[in-house]
Coordinates of C-alpha atoms and ligand atoms in Angstrom, one line a residue:
Chain A
M114 CA 0.0 0.0 0.0
F115 CA 2.8 2.4 0.9
E116 CA 4.7 1.7 -2.3
L117 CA 1.6 2.2 -4.3
F118 CA 1.2 5.5 -2.6
V119 CA 4.7 6.6 -3.3
F120 CA 4.5 5.6 -7.0
S121 CA 1.1 7.3 -7.4
I122 CA 2.5 10.5 -6.0
I123 CA 5.6 10.4 -8.3
N124 CA 3.8 9.5 -11.4
G125 CA 0.9 11.8 -10.6
L126 CA 3.5 14.6 -10.3
V127 CA 4.9 13.8 -13.7
Y128 CA 1.4 13.7 -15.3
G129 CA 0.2 16.7 -13.3
M130 CA 3.1 18.9 -14.3
L131 CA 2.4 17.9 -17.9
L132 CA -1.2 19.0 -17.5
F133 CA 0.0 22.2 -16.0
M134 CA 2.2 22.9 -19.1
L135 CA -1.0 22.8 -21.1
S136 CA -3.4 24.4 -18.6
S137 CA -1.1 27.4 -17.7
G138 CA -1.1 28.6 -21.2
L139 CA -4.8 28.0 -21.7
T140 CA -5.7 29.9 -18.5
L141 CA -3.2 32.7 -19.3
I142 CA -4.8 33.2 -22.7
F143 CA -8.3 33.1 -21.3
S144 CA -7.6 35.6 -18.5
M145 CA -5.9 38.1 -20.9
M146 CA -8.2 37.9 -23.9
G147 CA -11.3 36.3 -22.5
V148 CA -11.0 33.6 -25.2
L149 CA -11.4 29.9 -24.3
N150 CA -9.1 28.4 -26.9
F151 CA -10.6 25.1 -27.9
A152 CA -7.7 24.4 -30.2
H153 CA -5.2 24.5 -27.3
A154 CA -4.7 20.7 -27.3
S155 CA -4.4 20.7 -31.1
F156 CA -1.2 22.8 -30.7
Y157 CA -0.1 20.1 -28.2
M158 CA -0.6 17.5 -30.9
L159 CA 1.1 19.7 -33.5
G160 CA 4.1 20.0 -31.1
A161 CA 4.4 16.2 -30.9
Y162 CA 4.2 15.8 -34.7
A163 CA 6.6 18.6 -35.3
A164 CA 9.1 17.1 -32.9
Y165 CA 8.7 13.7 -34.6
Q166 CA 9.3 15.2 -38.0
I167 CA 12.3 17.2 -36.9
S168 CA 13.8 14.3 -34.9
V169 CA 13.7 12.2 -38.1
Y170 CA 16.2 14.6 -39.6
V171 CA 18.3 16.0 -36.8
G172 CA 17.3 14.0 -33.7
F173 CA 15.4 14.6 -30.5
W174 CA 17.5 17.3 -28.8
P175 CA 17.2 20.0 -31.6
A176 CA 13.5 19.1 -31.9
L177 CA 13.0 19.8 -28.2
I178 CA 14.0 23.4 -28.9
I179 CA 12.8 23.9 -32.5
A180 CA 9.4 22.3 -32.3
P181 CA 8.0 24.5 -29.5
L182 CA 9.3 27.6 -31.3
I183 CA 7.5 26.6 -34.5
I184 CA 4.3 26.0 -32.6
A185 CA 4.7 29.4 -30.8
F186 CA 5.1 31.0 -34.2
L187 CA 2.0 29.3 -35.5
G188 CA 0.2 30.5 -32.4
A189 CA 1.3 34.1 -33.0
L190 CA 0.0 33.9 -36.6
T191 CA -3.3 32.4 -35.4
E192 CA -3.8 35.3 -33.0
R193 CA -2.6 38.1 -35.2
Y194 CA -4.3 37.1 -38.4
G195 CA -7.2 35.0 -37.1
L196 CA -8.5 35.8 -33.6
R197 CA -7.7 39.5 -33.7
H198 CA -9.8 39.8 -36.8
V199 CA -12.6 37.7 -35.5
H200 CA -12.6 39.6 -32.1
Q201 CA -14.8 42.4 -33.5
Y202 CA -17.6 39.9 -33.9
G203 CA -17.7 39.0 -30.2
H204 CA -16.8 36.0 -28.0
V205 CA -19.1 33.5 -29.7
A206 CA -17.4 34.1 -33.0
E207 CA -14.0 33.7 -31.3
L208 CA -15.1 30.4 -29.7
L209 CA -16.4 29.2 -33.1
F210 CA -13.1 30.2 -34.7
T211 CA -11.0 28.1 -32.2
F212 CA -13.5 25.3 -32.5
G213 CA -13.2 25.3 -36.3
L214 CA -9.4 25.4 -35.9
V215 CA -9.5 22.0 -34.1
Y216 CA -11.0 20.4 -37.2
V217 CA -8.7 22.2 -39.5
I218 CA -5.6 21.0 -37.6
D219 CA -7.0 17.5 -37.3
E220 CA -7.4 17.3 -41.1
I221 CA -4.0 18.8 -41.7
V222 CA -2.4 16.2 -39.4
H223 CA -4.4 13.4 -41.3
L224 CA -3.2 14.8 -44.6
I225 CA 0.5 15.0 -43.7
W226 CA 1.0 12.2 -41.3
G227 CA -1.9 9.8 -42.0
R228 CA -4.3 8.3 -39.5
L229 CA -1.9 5.8 -37.9
P230 CA 0.5 6.6 -35.1
V231 CA 3.9 7.8 -36.1
D232 CA 7.1 6.3 -34.8
Y233 CA 8.1 9.1 -32.4
R234 CA 10.4 7.5 -29.8
I235 CA 12.2 8.4 -26.6
P236 CA 15.8 9.2 -27.4
P237 CA 18.1 6.3 -26.7
S238 CA 20.2 8.5 -24.4
L239 CA 17.2 8.7 -22.0
D240 CA 16.0 5.2 -22.4
F241 CA 17.2 3.7 -19.2
S242 CA 16.0 3.1 -15.6
L243 CA 16.8 6.0 -13.3
F244 CA 16.4 4.1 -10.1
T245 CA 14.6 1.1 -8.7
L246 CA 12.1 1.5 -5.8
F247 CA 10.3 -1.4 -4.1
G248 CA 11.5 -3.5 -7.0
A249 CA 9.9 -1.4 -9.7
S250 CA 12.0 0.7 -12.0
F251 CA 11.5 4.4 -12.7
P252 CA 12.3 5.4 -16.3
A253 CA 14.8 8.2 -16.8
Y254 CA 12.5 9.8 -19.4
R255 CA 9.8 10.3 -16.8
G256 CA 12.3 12.1 -14.6
F257 CA 13.3 14.2 -17.7
M258 CA 9.6 15.1 -18.3
L259 CA 9.3 16.2 -14.7
L260 CA 12.5 18.2 -14.9
V261 CA 11.4 20.0 -18.1
S262 CA 8.0 20.9 -16.7
V263 CA 9.5 22.1 -13.4
V264 CA 12.0 24.3 -15.2
M265 CA 9.3 25.7 -17.4
F266 CA 7.2 26.5 -14.3
V267 CA 10.1 28.3 -12.6
V268 CA 10.8 30.3 -15.8
L269 CA 7.2 31.2 -16.3
Y270 CA 6.9 32.3 -12.7
L271 CA 10.1 34.4 -12.8
V272 CA 9.0 36.1 -16.1
L273 CA 5.6 36.9 -14.8
T274 CA 6.7 38.2 -11.4
K275 CA 10.1 39.7 -12.0
T276 CA 10.2 41.2 -15.4
R277 CA 8.7 44.3 -16.8
V278 CA 6.9 42.4 -19.6
G279 CA 5.5 40.1 -16.9
M280 CA 4.2 43.2 -15.0
I281 CA 2.6 44.5 -18.2
V282 CA 0.9 41.1 -18.7
R283 CA -0.4 41.0 -15.1
A284 CA -1.6 44.6 -15.4
S285 CA -3.4 43.8 -18.6
L286 CA -5.3 41.0 -16.8
S287 CA -7.3 43.6 -14.8
H288 CA -7.2 46.8 -16.8
P289 CA -6.0 46.3 -20.4
D290 CA -7.4 49.7 -21.6
M291 CA -5.4 51.5 -18.9
V292 CA -2.2 49.7 -19.9
R293 CA -2.8 50.8 -23.5
A294 CA -3.5 54.4 -22.4
L295 CA -0.1 54.3 -20.6
G296 CA 1.6 53.7 -23.9
H297 CA 2.1 50.0 -24.0
N298 CA 1.2 48.0 -27.1
V299 CA -1.3 45.6 -25.5
P300 CA -2.4 43.9 -28.8
M301 CA 1.2 42.9 -29.3
V302 CA 1.4 41.6 -25.7
F303 CA -1.7 39.6 -26.5
T304 CA 0.0 38.0 -29.5
M305 CA 3.0 37.2 -27.4
V306 CA 1.0 35.7 -24.7
F307 CA -0.9 33.6 -27.2
A308 CA 2.4 32.5 -28.7
L309 CA 3.7 31.7 -25.3
G310 CA 0.7 29.6 -24.4
T311 CA 0.6 27.7 -27.6
G312 CA 4.4 27.2 -27.4
L313 CA 4.0 25.7 -24.0
A314 CA 1.4 23.4 -25.3
G315 CA 3.8 22.5 -28.1
L316 CA 6.5 21.8 -25.6
A317 CA 4.1 19.5 -23.7
G318 CA 3.5 17.7 -27.0
V319 CA 7.2 17.3 -27.7
I320 CA 7.9 15.6 -24.3
A321 CA 4.7 13.6 -24.1
G322 CA 4.3 12.6 -27.7
N323 CA 7.1 10.0 -27.5
Y324 CA 6.2 8.9 -24.0
F325 CA 2.6 8.2 -24.8
I326 CA 1.8 7.9 -28.4
T327 CA 1.8 10.4 -31.3
E328 CA -1.4 9.9 -33.2
P329 CA -4.3 12.0 -34.6
G330 CA -6.6 11.3 -31.6
M331 CA -4.2 12.7 -29.1
A332 CA -5.7 16.2 -29.1
W333 CA -9.1 14.8 -28.4
A334 CA -7.7 12.7 -25.6
M335 CA -6.0 15.6 -23.9
G336 CA -8.3 18.6 -24.7
P337 CA -11.2 17.8 -22.3
I338 CA -9.0 17.0 -19.4
V339 CA -7.1 20.3 -19.8
F340 CA -10.4 22.1 -19.8
V341 CA -11.4 20.3 -16.6
V342 CA -8.1 21.4 -15.0
V343 CA -8.6 25.0 -16.0
V344 CA -12.2 25.1 -14.7
F345 CA -11.3 23.2 -11.6
G346 CA -8.4 25.5 -10.8
G347 CA -10.5 28.6 -11.5
L348 CA -10.6 30.3 -14.9
G349 CA -7.8 32.8 -15.1
S350 CA -5.8 31.6 -12.1
I351 CA -2.3 30.2 -12.8
V352 CA -1.7 29.1 -9.3
G353 CA -5.2 27.5 -9.4
A354 CA -4.1 25.7 -12.6
L355 CA -1.0 24.4 -10.9
W356 CA -2.9 23.0 -7.9
A357 CA -5.7 21.6 -10.1
S358 CA -3.1 20.0 -12.4
L359 CA -1.4 18.3 -9.6
I360 CA -4.6 17.2 -7.8
I361 CA -6.1 15.8 -11.0
G362 CA -2.8 14.3 -12.1
I363 CA -2.3 12.5 -8.8
I364 CA -6.0 11.4 -8.3
Q365 CA -6.1 9.9 -11.8
T366 CA -2.8 8.2 -11.6
A367 CA -3.6 6.8 -8.2
A368 CA -7.0 5.6 -9.2
V369 CA -5.6 3.7 -12.2
A370 CA -3.3 1.8 -9.9
M371 CA -6.0 1.0 -7.3
P372 CA -7.5 -2.5 -7.6
Y373 CA -10.2 -1.6 -5.0
S374 CA -13.9 -1.4 -5.4
L375 CA -16.8 -0.1 -3.2
A376 CA -17.4 -3.7 -2.1
D377 CA -13.9 -3.6 -0.6
L378 CA -14.8 -0.4 1.2
F379 CA -17.9 -2.0 2.7
A380 CA -15.8 -4.9 3.7
V381 CA -13.7 -2.6 5.8
F382 CA -16.9 -1.7 7.8
G383 CA -17.8 -5.3 8.1
L384 CA -20.3 -5.5 5.4
Q385 CA -19.5 -8.4 3.1
L386 CA -21.1 -8.2 -0.3
T387 CA -21.3 -11.2 -2.5
R388 CA -21.4 -11.4 -6.3
D389 CA -25.2 -12.1 -6.3
A390 CA -26.0 -8.9 -4.4
P391 CA -28.3 -6.4 -6.2
L392 CA -26.2 -4.2 -8.5
A393 CA -23.2 -6.3 -7.8
D394 CA -21.5 -5.2 -11.0
F395 CA -21.5 -1.7 -9.7
W396 CA -20.3 -2.5 -6.2
F397 CA -17.5 -4.6 -7.5
L398 CA -16.4 -2.1 -10.1
E399 CA -12.7 -1.4 -9.5
L400 CA -11.6 2.2 -9.0
A401 CA -9.1 1.6 -11.8
R402 CA -11.9 1.2 -14.2
I403 CA -13.7 4.4 -13.3
A404 CA -10.5 6.4 -13.2
P405 CA -11.1 8.1 -16.6
I406 CA -14.4 9.6 -15.4
L407 CA -13.0 10.9 -12.1
P408 CA -11.8 14.3 -13.5
Y409 CA -15.3 14.9 -14.9
L410 CA -16.9 13.9 -11.7
L411 CA -14.6 16.5 -10.0
L412 CA -15.7 19.0 -12.6
V413 CA -19.3 18.5 -11.9
L414 CA -18.7 18.7 -8.1
I415 CA -16.7 21.9 -8.3
L416 CA -19.3 23.5 -10.6
V417 CA -22.0 22.7 -8.1
F418 CA -20.2 23.6 -4.9
R419 CA -17.7 26.3 -6.0
P420 CA -18.5 27.6 -9.4
R421 CA -15.4 29.9 -9.6
G422 CA -13.1 27.0 -9.1
L423 CA -10.3 26.5 -6.6
M424 CA -8.8 30.0 -7.0
G425 CA -10.6 31.7 -9.8
T426 CA -11.8 35.2 -9.5
R427 CA -14.8 34.9 -11.7
E428 CA -17.8 32.6 -12.2
T429 CA -17.3 30.0 -14.9
Chain B
M230 CA -2.4 71.9 -29.0
L231 CA -5.4 69.6 -28.7
E232 CA -8.2 70.4 -31.1
V233 CA -11.5 68.4 -31.2
K234 CA -13.9 69.1 -34.1
D235 CA -17.3 67.6 -34.6
L236 CA -16.5 64.5 -32.5
H237 CA -19.1 61.8 -32.4
A238 CA -19.0 58.5 -30.5
Y239 CA -21.3 55.5 -30.2
Y240 CA -21.8 52.7 -27.7
G241 CA -23.5 50.1 -30.0
K242 CA -26.4 52.0 -31.5
S243 CA -26.7 54.8 -28.9
H244 CA -25.3 58.0 -30.1
I245 CA -23.4 59.4 -27.1
L246 CA -21.3 62.3 -28.5
Q247 CA -23.1 64.4 -31.0
G248 CA -20.6 66.7 -32.4
V249 CA -18.2 68.0 -29.6
D250 CA -16.0 71.0 -30.4
M251 CA -13.3 72.1 -28.0
H252 CA -9.6 72.9 -27.8
V253 CA -6.9 73.0 -25.1
G254 CA -3.9 75.4 -25.6
K255 CA -0.4 74.9 -24.4
G256 CA 0.0 75.3 -20.7
E257 CA -3.7 75.7 -20.2
I258 CA -5.9 74.2 -17.6
V259 CA -9.4 73.6 -19.1
S260 CA -12.3 72.1 -17.3
L261 CA -15.1 70.1 -18.9
L262 CA -18.2 70.3 -16.7
G263 CA -21.6 68.7 -16.9
R264 CA -24.2 66.5 -15.2
N265 CA -23.9 62.8 -14.8
G266 CA -24.2 60.8 -18.1
V267 CA -23.8 63.7 -20.5
G268 CA -20.8 62.1 -22.1
R269 CA -17.8 63.7 -20.5
S270 CA -15.9 60.4 -19.8
T271 CA -16.8 59.3 -23.3
T272 CA -15.2 62.4 -24.7
C273 CA -12.0 61.5 -22.8
K274 CA -12.0 57.9 -24.0
A275 CA -12.7 59.0 -27.6
I276 CA -9.7 61.4 -27.5
M277 CA -7.5 58.5 -26.2
G278 CA -8.8 56.1 -28.8
L279 CA -10.4 53.8 -26.2
V280 CA -13.8 54.4 -27.8
P281 CA -13.7 54.7 -31.6
P282 CA -13.9 58.4 -32.4
I283 CA -15.7 59.7 -35.4
G284 CA -14.7 63.2 -36.5
S285 CA -11.5 64.9 -35.9
V286 CA -9.1 65.0 -32.9
R287 CA -5.9 66.8 -33.7
Y288 CA -2.9 67.0 -31.4
N289 CA -0.1 69.3 -32.3
G290 CA -1.4 69.0 -35.9
V291 CA -1.4 65.2 -35.9
E292 CA -4.8 63.4 -36.5
L293 CA -5.5 61.0 -33.6
A294 CA -8.7 59.5 -34.8
G295 CA -7.9 56.0 -36.0
K296 CA -4.7 55.6 -34.0
E297 CA -4.2 53.0 -31.3
P298 CA -4.4 54.2 -27.7
H299 CA -0.7 53.4 -27.1
Q300 CA 0.3 55.4 -30.1
I301 CA -1.8 58.3 -28.9
A302 CA -0.1 58.0 -25.4
R303 CA 3.3 58.0 -27.0
L304 CA 2.5 61.3 -28.8
G305 CA 2.3 62.9 -25.4
L306 CA -1.2 62.5 -24.1
G307 CA -1.9 61.2 -20.6
Y308 CA -5.2 59.8 -19.3
V309 CA -6.3 59.3 -15.7
P310 CA -9.6 57.4 -15.7
E311 CA -12.5 58.2 -13.4
D312 CA -12.4 54.8 -11.8
R313 CA -8.6 55.1 -11.2
Q314 CA -7.8 51.6 -12.5
V315 CA -4.8 50.9 -10.3
F316 CA -3.4 47.5 -11.1
P317 CA -4.2 45.0 -8.4
G318 CA -1.5 42.5 -7.4
L319 CA 1.2 45.1 -8.2
T320 CA 2.6 47.4 -5.6
T321 CA 2.4 51.1 -5.6
R322 CA 6.0 51.4 -6.9
Q323 CA 5.3 48.8 -9.6
N324 CA 2.2 50.7 -10.7
L325 CA 4.4 53.8 -11.0
E326 CA 7.0 51.9 -13.0
L327 CA 4.4 50.8 -15.5
G328 CA 3.5 54.4 -16.0
M329 CA 6.9 54.8 -17.7
K330 CA 6.8 54.1 -21.4
S331 CA 10.1 52.3 -21.4
A332 CA 12.2 50.6 -18.7
R333 CA 14.8 53.4 -18.9
S334 CA 12.9 56.4 -17.8
N335 CA 14.0 59.6 -19.5
G336 CA 11.0 61.7 -18.7
R337 CA 10.9 64.8 -16.6
W338 CA 9.2 63.0 -13.8
T339 CA 10.8 60.4 -11.6
I340 CA 9.3 58.1 -8.9
E341 CA 11.0 60.4 -6.4
D342 CA 9.0 63.3 -7.7
A343 CA 5.8 61.4 -7.2
Y344 CA 6.8 60.6 -3.6
E345 CA 7.5 64.3 -3.1
L346 CA 4.2 65.4 -4.5
F347 CA 2.4 62.8 -2.4
P348 CA 4.5 61.6 0.6
R349 CA 1.7 59.2 1.3
L350 CA 2.7 57.2 -1.8
K351 CA 6.2 56.7 -0.5
E352 CA 4.9 55.3 2.8
R353 CA 2.8 52.9 0.7
A354 CA 5.5 52.1 -1.9
D355 CA 5.5 48.4 -1.3
T356 CA 1.8 47.9 -0.5
P357 CA -0.4 46.2 -3.1
A358 CA -2.3 48.9 -4.9
E359 CA -5.7 47.4 -4.4
V360 CA -5.6 47.9 -0.6
L361 CA -4.8 51.7 -0.9
S362 CA -7.6 54.0 0.1
G363 CA -9.7 55.8 -2.5
G364 CA -7.6 59.0 -2.1
E365 CA -4.3 57.1 -2.3
Q366 CA -5.5 55.3 -5.4
Q367 CA -6.3 58.6 -7.0
M368 CA -2.9 60.0 -6.2
L369 CA -1.3 56.8 -7.5
S370 CA -3.3 56.9 -10.7
M371 CA -2.4 60.5 -11.4
C372 CA 1.3 60.0 -10.7
R373 CA 1.4 56.8 -12.7
T374 CA 0.2 58.7 -15.8
L375 CA 2.7 61.5 -15.0
M376 CA 5.5 59.0 -15.1
G377 CA 4.9 58.7 -18.9
D378 CA 5.9 62.3 -19.2
P379 CA 2.7 63.6 -20.9
E380 CA 2.5 67.2 -22.3
L381 CA -1.2 67.1 -21.9
I382 CA -3.0 65.1 -19.2
I383 CA -6.7 64.3 -19.2
V384 CA -8.0 63.8 -15.7
D385 CA -11.5 62.4 -15.3
E386 CA -13.3 63.3 -12.1
P387 CA -10.3 63.1 -9.7
T388 CA -12.2 64.4 -6.7
E389 CA -15.2 62.1 -6.9
G390 CA -15.9 60.5 -3.5
L391 CA -12.9 62.1 -1.7
A392 CA -12.7 63.9 1.6
P393 CA -12.4 67.7 1.4
M394 CA -8.8 67.7 2.6
I395 CA -7.8 65.2 -0.2
V396 CA -9.7 67.3 -2.7
E397 CA -7.6 70.2 -1.8
Q398 CA -4.4 68.1 -2.2
V399 CA -5.6 67.1 -5.7
G400 CA -6.2 70.7 -6.6
R401 CA -2.7 71.7 -5.5
F402 CA -1.2 68.8 -7.4
L403 CA -2.9 69.9 -10.6
L404 CA -1.7 73.5 -10.2
E405 CA 1.8 72.2 -9.4
I406 CA 2.1 70.1 -12.5
A407 CA 0.6 72.8 -14.7
Q408 CA 3.2 75.2 -13.4
R409 CA 5.8 72.7 -14.6
G410 CA 4.4 72.9 -18.1
V411 CA 1.8 70.1 -18.3
S412 CA -1.5 71.2 -20.0
I413 CA -4.6 69.8 -18.3
L414 CA -8.1 68.8 -19.4
L415 CA -10.0 68.4 -16.2
V416 CA -13.4 66.7 -16.1
E417 CA -15.4 67.6 -13.1
Q418 CA -18.9 67.8 -11.7
K419 CA -18.2 69.8 -8.7
L420 CA -17.5 73.4 -9.5
T421 CA -15.3 74.4 -6.6
I422 CA -11.9 73.2 -7.7
A423 CA -12.6 73.5 -11.4
L424 CA -13.6 77.2 -11.3
R425 CA -10.6 78.0 -9.1
I426 CA -7.8 76.5 -11.1
S427 CA -8.9 76.6 -14.7
Q428 CA -8.4 79.3 -17.3
R429 CA -11.4 78.3 -19.4
V430 CA -14.4 76.0 -18.9
Y431 CA -16.7 74.0 -21.1
V432 CA -20.1 72.9 -20.1
M433 CA -21.5 69.8 -21.8
G434 CA -25.1 68.7 -22.1
H435 CA -26.5 65.8 -24.1
G436 CA -23.3 65.0 -26.0
K437 CA -22.6 68.6 -27.1
I438 CA -20.8 71.6 -25.7
V439 CA -23.4 74.1 -24.6
F440 CA -21.2 76.7 -23.0
E441 CA -17.6 77.9 -23.4
G442 CA -16.0 80.8 -21.4
T443 CA -13.9 81.8 -18.4
P444 CA -14.8 80.7 -14.9
A445 CA -16.0 84.3 -14.2
E446 CA -18.3 84.2 -17.2
L447 CA -19.8 81.0 -16.0
Q448 CA -20.2 82.4 -12.5
A449 CA -22.1 85.3 -14.1
N450 CA -24.3 83.1 -16.3
A451 CA -27.0 81.9 -13.9
Q452 CA -29.1 80.5 -16.7
V453 CA -26.4 78.1 -18.0
R454 CA -25.7 76.9 -14.5
K455 CA -29.3 76.4 -13.8
E456 CA -30.1 74.6 -17.0
W457 CA -26.9 72.4 -17.4
L458 CA -25.2 72.1 -14.0
E459 CA -27.3 72.4 -10.9
V460 CA -29.2 69.3 -9.8
Ligands
ATP235 N1 -19.6 51.0 -22.0 C1 -20.8 51.6 -22.2 N2 -21.8 50.9 -22.9 C2 -23.0 51.5 -23.1 N3 -23.3 52.8 -22.7 C3 -22.4 53.4 -22.0 C4 -21.1 52.9 -21.7 N4 -20.4 53.8 -21.0 C5 -21.2 54.9 -20.9 N5 -22.4 54.7 -21.5 C6 -23.5 55.6 -21.5 O1 -23.0 56.8 -22.2 C7 -23.6 57.9 -21.6 C8 -22.4 58.9 -21.3 O2 -21.6 58.3 -20.4 P1 -20.3 59.0 -19.8 O3 -19.6 58.0 -18.9 O4 -19.5 59.6 -20.9 O5 -20.9 60.1 -18.9 P2 -20.3 61.1 -17.9 O6 -20.6 62.5 -18.4 O7 -18.8 60.9 -17.7 O8 -21.0 60.9 -16.6 P3 -20.6 60.2 -15.2 O9 -19.1 60.0 -15.2 O10 -21.0 61.2 -14.2 O11 -21.4 59.0 -15.1 C9 -24.3 57.5 -20.4 O12 -25.7 57.6 -20.7 C10 -23.9 56.1 -20.2 O13 -25.0 55.4 -19.7
MG236 MG1 -17.7 60.1 -16.2

């Protein structure tokens, strides 16, 4: 039980920090521009495919740098020539725009890379076991993912709190018009923030695409969970996004590893259920099997009991 | 230096400014008076490009209509909004720093000047701006704009909701910066300060200028005051 706990925490941290890499960008974009970018996870997918393509030619390490930059550039173009233009027609138009973008990116990925997974692999230099704990080995690449996401968090934090650009970004969260009237080019800051957010999503794709699997469905697999994280943490709150990412990351990872069911819980209280009890299938359902719906359950609960999320400032 | 001609502005379909004409000369303090909701703040925002202006706004001969707010600010216009809009989460000092248009300040005003004008701000330098009192926020908002080294500053209702003693301080501050060469367009509802410090006044009613003259002329014109100012 203890080792299960330790492993769930470690793996949950890895997964949670990956979620944070996506949700921090999404929530930053939302809080500055009021746009929920449905295509955010699509940029994550593009990051993975770009890294795959680049690594075919020059290997993983250059791809780690180049792919996120390409995705950030695509993000900047999307904001500058797409969203900014659509902005004048209101938020619904913006939502529809990003929604349309999801399908456009899907089709582009199909056209270029086909419908089957591509062979994007962990670099051999990271393909070893970092340490062994309770007889199970911990892959070095997982440690690398954690390292990259922690470094990214520290950099993001320092940029936002310690630099002038970061101050302009934070000021624009509350009073964008005032920031403009003080002589700062807020539309350009918006473009940069959008680029930063999509670039982070791209980076997440680069480091997760080879750990999981790079295939056309990966945006759809990741998109909903990132939205859950952002809403759970509170729209517009980066600290909230961090906590929500970690909580959801750990809960989901732990649940997957738990071979327990409600029947086991009752047994603890001395109530032995048998297989022919009414609704037995439900009582004997293992936690591991309902793990995928746990985040959505949390979403529903938080919306009912705390609509502004863990740390959000506005109602969702 | 600032010349507004036949300025119109809309919020959606409602036609708020219906042809405003006014001008502010170099070194002048000009007040724009009027009752609630006649469109004074909208005039300020239209000049700054925060509400799309229709008509002509010229500043030192340059047409502002159609420019972005940050471009307008960089031409030398400053704006202090009626709701102060201090940036929460940033300290007093950081708010002042953001008033500078670039990291290396080369304007006439330094943060030390701001602290000298309002010693209260120095005491509150490291306090988050959102916990400052209304008066302190007003001081901060005015000084923040000053950090950008404007030649002309538009101040929207700086005395609203402030205690008489603070109102006096705000009045002295405006006179002080005017003496150091900043032109001022002051929006007010109360006449006390406005009549005392300005060279000329405009009275606005229903999206148009209905009176222009010196404070003395307004004092003498009971009919304008009764129809457009008194409640
Ligand atoms: N964002 C907005 N959307 C729609 N209508 C607005 C908006 N802002 C102001 N108005 C309307 O425009 C008119 C003029 O508003 P404005 O703020 O310019 O008035 P004002 O003269 O500054 O008065 P006060 O500051 O005392 O309220 C008012 O009728 C107001 O209701
Ligand atoms: Mg007003």
